[in-house]
């Protein structure tokens, strides 16, 4: 079965400092992995996705994530946080079964950015 | 601009009422999904559908049912609403090449 674990429920950084949001996955085969962001009172937006091509994936708004099979990790990073990055972030694995697929979400990490 | 539209942004219902949450997509997607979002739990899948009149249980189907009579519309039904069903409900659709689009959500309060 597939699952994801987001290791931090809350992360707080200062504006201009690096962001690291940690995610570990469990999958019985090569997974498809995603990061989604949800700003307050807004819908979910896809940040980036990994689908077995390059292990370093670049997304929108300066975010990137690195797929590390040996560590079963897919951590999200950004070199310099901006106030507008404050939001909730979800690590997601795509699960295949019986000819169809569904997304399995982690519990989320709430990112706070301080001036 | 493609979209998934959920009919209500906020909804307040009484315990025991039958509640319908509607979702419509304009992308001709085969697959549609209903999730509920609760703090600290992320999004959990309630039901999904991969074709008209087809439905599959997700991880937490108890207390819910769904209807998909047309390809573009996927309804979530709470047969008898209870306070533990107070939550944010998110609808999504996807095509076979797995691009997902989410609606803005319906915040349901059961009193």
mmCIF file of C-alpha atoms in Angstrom:
data_model
loop_
_atom_site.group_PDB
_atom_site.id
_atom_site.type_symbol
_atom_site.label_atom_id
_atom_site.label_comp_id
_atom_site.label_asym_id
_atom_site.label_seq_id
_atom_site.Cartn_x
_atom_site.Cartn_y
_atom_site.Cartn_z
ATOM 1 C CA UNK A 1 0.000 0.000 0.000
ATOM 2 C CA UNK A 2 1.056 3.576 -0.564
ATOM 3 C CA UNK A 3 1.254 6.220 2.144
ATOM 4 C CA UNK A 4 3.006 9.486 2.938
ATOM 5 C CA UNK A 5 4.246 10.909 6.220
ATOM 6 C CA UNK A 6 4.906 14.588 6.632
ATOM 7 C CA UNK A 7 7.372 14.827 9.458
ATOM 8 C CA UNK A 8 6.455 18.309 10.705
ATOM 9 C CA UNK A 9 2.953 19.611 11.313
ATOM 10 C CA UNK A 10 4.219 23.205 11.652
ATOM 11 C CA UNK A 11 7.327 24.934 10.315
ATOM 12 C CA UNK A 12 8.235 28.540 11.060
ATOM 13 C CA UNK A 13 10.925 30.472 9.174
ATOM 14 C CA UNK A 14 12.020 34.064 8.759
ATOM 15 C CA UNK A 15 11.568 35.819 5.460
ATOM 16 C CA UNK A 16 14.626 35.326 3.254
ATOM 17 C CA UNK A 17 15.764 32.101 4.947
ATOM 18 C CA UNK A 18 15.579 28.607 3.418
ATOM 19 C CA UNK A 19 12.471 26.439 3.641
ATOM 20 C CA UNK A 20 12.558 22.675 4.186
ATOM 21 C CA UNK A 21 9.324 20.661 4.411
ATOM 22 C CA UNK A 22 9.951 16.976 4.952
ATOM 23 C CA UNK A 23 8.037 14.059 3.441
ATOM 24 C CA UNK A 24 8.644 10.320 3.524
ATOM 25 C CA UNK A 25 6.666 7.910 1.398
ATOM 26 C CA UNK A 26 5.872 4.244 1.397
ATOM 27 C CA UNK A 27 5.241 2.533 -1.906
ATOM 28 C CA UNK A 28 5.492 -0.984 -3.222
ATOM 29 C CA UNK A 29 6.572 0.276 -6.638
ATOM 30 C CA UNK A 30 8.069 3.368 -8.210
ATOM 31 C CA UNK A 31 5.740 6.119 -7.044
ATOM 32 C CA UNK A 32 4.326 9.268 -8.527
ATOM 33 C CA UNK A 33 4.712 12.011 -5.935
ATOM 34 C CA UNK A 34 3.324 15.504 -5.706
ATOM 35 C CA UNK A 35 3.406 18.595 -3.541
ATOM 36 C CA UNK A 36 0.273 20.716 -3.297
ATOM 37 C CA UNK A 37 -0.154 24.076 -1.581
ATOM 38 C CA UNK A 38 -3.299 25.519 -0.041
ATOM 39 C CA UNK A 39 -3.411 29.198 0.860
ATOM 40 C CA UNK A 40 -5.993 30.351 3.415
ATOM 41 C CA UNK A 41 -9.512 30.118 2.005
ATOM 42 C CA UNK A 42 -8.179 29.040 -1.365
ATOM 43 C CA UNK A 43 -8.248 25.787 -3.324
ATOM 44 C CA UNK A 44 -5.404 23.300 -3.716
ATOM 45 C CA UNK A 45 -2.709 24.210 -6.206
ATOM 46 C CA UNK A 46 -0.151 21.819 -7.661
ATOM 47 C CA UNK A 47 3.406 22.936 -6.848
ATOM 48 C CA UNK A 48 5.333 20.149 -8.544
ATOM 49 C CA UNK A 49 5.265 16.461 -9.432
ATOM 50 C CA UNK A 50 7.697 13.571 -9.729
ATOM 51 C CA UNK A 51 6.909 10.827 -12.245
ATOM 52 C CA UNK A 52 10.156 8.785 -12.531
ATOM 53 C CA UNK A 53 12.025 11.215 -14.747
ATOM 54 C CA UNK A 54 14.616 13.593 -13.219
ATOM 55 C CA UNK A 55 15.009 13.109 -9.466
ATOM 56 C CA UNK A 56 15.279 16.867 -8.855
ATOM 57 C CA UNK A 57 11.946 18.415 -9.705
ATOM 58 C CA UNK A 58 11.418 22.149 -10.085
ATOM 59 C CA UNK A 59 8.032 23.642 -9.419
ATOM 60 C CA UNK A 60 6.332 26.988 -9.331
ATOM 61 C CA UNK A 61 7.291 29.953 -7.142
ATOM 62 C CA UNK A 62 10.911 28.802 -6.720
ATOM 63 C CA UNK A 63 10.104 25.513 -4.969
ATOM 64 C CA UNK A 64 11.843 22.263 -5.774
ATOM 65 C CA UNK A 65 11.875 18.719 -4.425
ATOM 66 C CA UNK A 66 14.331 15.867 -4.664
ATOM 67 C CA UNK A 67 13.239 12.247 -4.956
ATOM 68 C CA UNK A 68 15.605 10.002 -2.969
ATOM 69 C CA UNK A 69 14.706 6.362 -3.367
ATOM 70 C CA UNK A 70 17.308 5.133 -0.862
ATOM 71 C CA UNK A 71 15.769 7.353 1.831
ATOM 72 C CA UNK A 72 12.156 7.067 0.575
ATOM 73 C CA UNK A 73 11.984 10.833 0.835
ATOM 74 C CA UNK A 74 10.596 13.684 -1.242
ATOM 75 C CA UNK A 75 11.428 16.840 0.700
ATOM 76 C CA UNK A 76 10.287 20.240 -0.521
ATOM 77 C CA UNK A 77 12.752 23.128 -0.445
ATOM 78 C CA UNK A 78 13.025 26.787 -1.353
ATOM 79 C CA UNK A 79 16.224 28.835 -1.009
ATOM 80 C CA UNK A 80 14.576 31.995 0.287
ATOM 81 C CA UNK A 81 11.142 32.226 1.909
ATOM 82 C CA UNK A 82 8.712 34.969 1.004
ATOM 83 C CA UNK A 83 5.799 36.160 3.100
ATOM 84 C CA UNK A 84 3.421 34.920 0.411
ATOM 85 C CA UNK A 85 4.689 31.345 0.966
ATOM 86 C CA UNK A 86 2.752 31.116 4.231
ATOM 87 C CA UNK A 87 0.250 28.320 3.579
ATOM 88 C CA UNK A 88 -0.411 24.647 4.192
ATOM 89 C CA UNK A 89 1.570 22.167 2.114
ATOM 90 C CA UNK A 90 0.593 18.593 1.324
ATOM 91 C CA UNK A 91 2.813 15.766 0.154
ATOM 92 C CA UNK A 92 0.836 13.336 -1.988
ATOM 93 C CA UNK A 93 1.403 9.907 -3.520
ATOM 94 C CA UNK A 94 -0.586 8.550 -6.426
ATOM 95 C CA UNK A 95 -1.972 5.075 -5.834
ATOM 96 C CA UNK A 96 -2.934 2.649 -8.577
ATOM 97 C CA UNK A 97 -5.409 -0.159 -8.126
ATOM 98 C CA UNK A 98 -7.747 -2.097 -10.351
ATOM 99 C CA UNK A 99 -7.102 0.043 -13.399
ATOM 100 C CA UNK A 100 -7.777 3.384 -11.756
ATOM 101 C CA UNK A 101 -5.856 5.751 -9.556
ATOM 102 C CA UNK A 102 -6.333 8.018 -6.578
ATOM 103 C CA UNK A 103 -4.274 10.488 -4.580
ATOM 104 C CA UNK A 104 -3.276 9.784 -0.985
ATOM 105 C CA UNK A 105 -2.480 12.871 1.054
ATOM 106 C CA UNK A 106 -0.166 13.445 3.958
ATOM 107 C CA UNK A 107 -1.480 15.233 7.040
ATOM 108 C CA UNK A 108 -0.071 18.578 5.905
ATOM 109 C CA UNK A 109 2.591 21.014 7.083
ATOM 110 C CA UNK A 110 1.608 24.551 7.959
ATOM 111 C CA UNK A 111 4.356 26.998 6.996
ATOM 112 C CA UNK A 112 4.567 30.323 8.819
ATOM 113 C CA UNK A 113 6.875 33.058 7.493
ATOM 114 C CA UNK A 114 7.917 35.857 9.834
ATOM 115 C CA UNK A 115 9.270 39.280 8.824
ATOM 116 C CA UNK B 1 -10.092 28.273 -17.935
ATOM 117 C CA UNK B 2 -10.933 24.734 -16.852
ATOM 118 C CA UNK B 3 -12.592 24.342 -13.538
ATOM 119 C CA UNK B 4 -14.278 22.226 -10.918
ATOM 120 C CA UNK B 5 -17.217 24.010 -9.357
ATOM 121 C CA UNK B 6 -18.736 23.183 -6.004
ATOM 122 C CA UNK B 7 -22.192 24.615 -5.645
ATOM 123 C CA UNK B 8 -21.881 25.967 -2.103
ATOM 124 C CA UNK B 9 -18.945 27.595 -0.337
ATOM 125 C CA UNK B 10 -20.535 27.438 3.114
ATOM 126 C CA UNK B 11 -23.408 25.275 4.325
ATOM 127 C CA UNK B 12 -25.091 24.890 7.718
ATOM 128 C CA UNK B 13 -27.382 21.915 8.286
ATOM 129 C CA UNK B 14 -29.143 20.335 11.214
ATOM 130 C CA UNK B 15 -28.414 16.905 12.634
ATOM 131 C CA UNK B 16 -30.444 14.248 10.839
ATOM 132 C CA UNK B 17 -30.964 16.254 7.662
ATOM 133 C CA UNK B 18 -30.215 14.757 4.268
ATOM 134 C CA UNK B 19 -27.484 16.855 2.650
ATOM 135 C CA UNK B 20 -26.435 17.075 -0.989
ATOM 136 C CA UNK B 21 -23.072 18.483 -2.040
ATOM 137 C CA UNK B 22 -22.786 19.096 -5.754
ATOM 138 C CA UNK B 23 -19.710 19.159 -7.941
ATOM 139 C CA UNK B 24 -19.490 19.946 -11.643
ATOM 140 C CA UNK B 25 -16.445 19.804 -13.926
ATOM 141 C CA UNK B 26 -16.141 21.177 -17.448
ATOM 142 C CA UNK B 27 -13.064 19.226 -18.577
ATOM 143 C CA UNK B 28 -14.734 15.987 -19.737
ATOM 144 C CA UNK B 29 -12.719 14.078 -17.131
ATOM 145 C CA UNK B 30 -13.503 10.420 -16.513
ATOM 146 C CA UNK B 31 -12.556 10.381 -12.844
ATOM 147 C CA UNK B 32 -14.116 12.364 -10.029
ATOM 148 C CA UNK B 33 -13.395 12.307 -6.306
ATOM 149 C CA UNK B 34 -14.781 13.508 -2.987
ATOM 150 C CA UNK B 35 -12.395 14.220 -0.118
ATOM 151 C CA UNK B 36 -12.917 15.662 3.323
ATOM 152 C CA UNK B 37 -10.251 17.828 4.911
ATOM 153 C CA UNK B 38 -9.771 18.024 8.674
ATOM 154 C CA UNK B 39 -6.957 19.752 10.607
ATOM 155 C CA UNK B 40 -4.043 17.421 11.242
ATOM 156 C CA UNK B 41 -5.493 14.683 9.044
ATOM 157 C CA UNK B 42 -4.936 16.074 5.567
ATOM 158 C CA UNK B 43 -7.410 15.057 2.882
ATOM 159 C CA UNK B 44 -9.121 11.696 3.162
ATOM 160 C CA UNK B 45 -10.889 10.052 0.249
ATOM 161 C CA UNK B 46 -14.599 9.370 0.742
ATOM 162 C CA UNK B 47 -15.718 8.070 -2.664
ATOM 163 C CA UNK B 48 -14.587 8.228 -6.241
ATOM 164 C CA UNK B 49 -16.024 7.480 -9.635
ATOM 165 C CA UNK B 50 -14.222 6.467 -12.824
ATOM 166 C CA UNK B 51 -17.234 6.534 -15.121
ATOM 167 C CA UNK B 52 -20.885 7.488 -15.271
ATOM 168 C CA UNK B 53 -22.966 5.423 -12.836
ATOM 169 C CA UNK B 54 -19.793 3.824 -11.439
ATOM 170 C CA UNK B 55 -18.586 4.444 -7.901
ATOM 171 C CA UNK B 56 -15.943 3.092 -5.585
ATOM 172 C CA UNK B 57 -15.532 3.466 -1.832
ATOM 173 C CA UNK B 58 -12.571 5.408 -0.622
ATOM 174 C CA UNK B 59 -10.999 5.254 2.821
ATOM 175 C CA UNK B 60 -13.875 6.722 4.867
ATOM 176 C CA UNK B 61 -17.193 6.006 3.080
ATOM 177 C CA UNK B 62 -19.305 5.401 6.182
ATOM 178 C CA UNK B 63 -22.242 7.779 6.440
ATOM 179 C CA UNK B 64 -21.897 8.943 2.829
ATOM 180 C CA UNK B 65 -23.153 7.931 -0.585
ATOM 181 C CA UNK B 66 -22.584 9.342 -4.067
ATOM 182 C CA UNK B 67 -24.340 9.709 -7.377
ATOM 183 C CA UNK B 68 -22.943 10.161 -10.860
ATOM 184 C CA UNK B 69 -25.729 10.249 -13.437
ATOM 185 C CA UNK B 70 -23.830 12.474 -15.867
ATOM 186 C CA UNK B 71 -20.133 12.614 -16.643
ATOM 187 C CA UNK B 72 -19.727 16.210 -15.523
ATOM 188 C CA UNK B 73 -21.558 15.954 -12.192
ATOM 189 C CA UNK B 74 -20.649 14.056 -9.032
ATOM 190 C CA UNK B 75 -22.829 14.435 -5.953
ATOM 191 C CA UNK B 76 -21.971 13.577 -2.366
ATOM 192 C CA UNK B 77 -24.911 12.667 -0.146
ATOM 193 C CA UNK B 78 -25.045 12.635 3.626
ATOM 194 C CA UNK B 79 -28.059 10.446 4.326
ATOM 195 C CA UNK B 80 -28.497 11.686 7.901
ATOM 196 C CA UNK B 81 -26.047 14.418 8.808
ATOM 197 C CA UNK B 82 -24.215 14.154 12.106
ATOM 198 C CA UNK B 83 -21.993 16.626 13.938
ATOM 199 C CA UNK B 84 -18.879 14.535 13.217
ATOM 200 C CA UNK B 85 -19.437 15.234 9.543
ATOM 201 C CA UNK B 86 -18.684 18.917 10.088
ATOM 202 C CA UNK B 87 -15.726 19.424 7.791
ATOM 203 C CA UNK B 88 -14.373 20.938 4.578
ATOM 204 C CA UNK B 89 -15.371 18.871 1.549
ATOM 205 C CA UNK B 90 -13.275 19.002 -1.614
ATOM 206 C CA UNK B 91 -14.216 17.682 -5.010
ATOM 207 C CA UNK B 92 -11.623 16.842 -7.677
ATOM 208 C CA UNK B 93 -11.555 15.498 -11.194
ATOM 209 C CA UNK B 94 -8.827 13.926 -13.292
ATOM 210 C CA UNK B 95 -8.206 12.426 -16.690
ATOM 211 C CA UNK B 96 -6.459 9.138 -17.451
ATOM 212 C CA UNK B 97 -3.119 10.950 -17.683
ATOM 213 C CA UNK B 98 -3.593 11.877 -14.011
ATOM 214 C CA UNK B 99 -3.869 15.664 -14.061
ATOM 215 C CA UNK B 100 -6.004 16.557 -11.050
ATOM 216 C CA UNK B 101 -8.068 19.701 -10.623
ATOM 217 C CA UNK B 102 -9.650 20.583 -7.281
ATOM 218 C CA UNK B 103 -12.698 22.671 -6.465
ATOM 219 C CA UNK B 104 -12.586 25.462 -3.897
ATOM 220 C CA UNK B 105 -14.342 23.380 -1.260
ATOM 221 C CA UNK B 106 -17.583 23.417 0.714
ATOM 222 C CA UNK B 107 -17.329 24.098 4.421
ATOM 223 C CA UNK B 108 -20.171 22.142 6.011
ATOM 224 C CA UNK B 109 -21.270 22.726 9.578
ATOM 225 C CA UNK B 110 -23.754 20.315 11.146
ATOM 226 C CA UNK B 111 -25.470 21.694 14.244
#
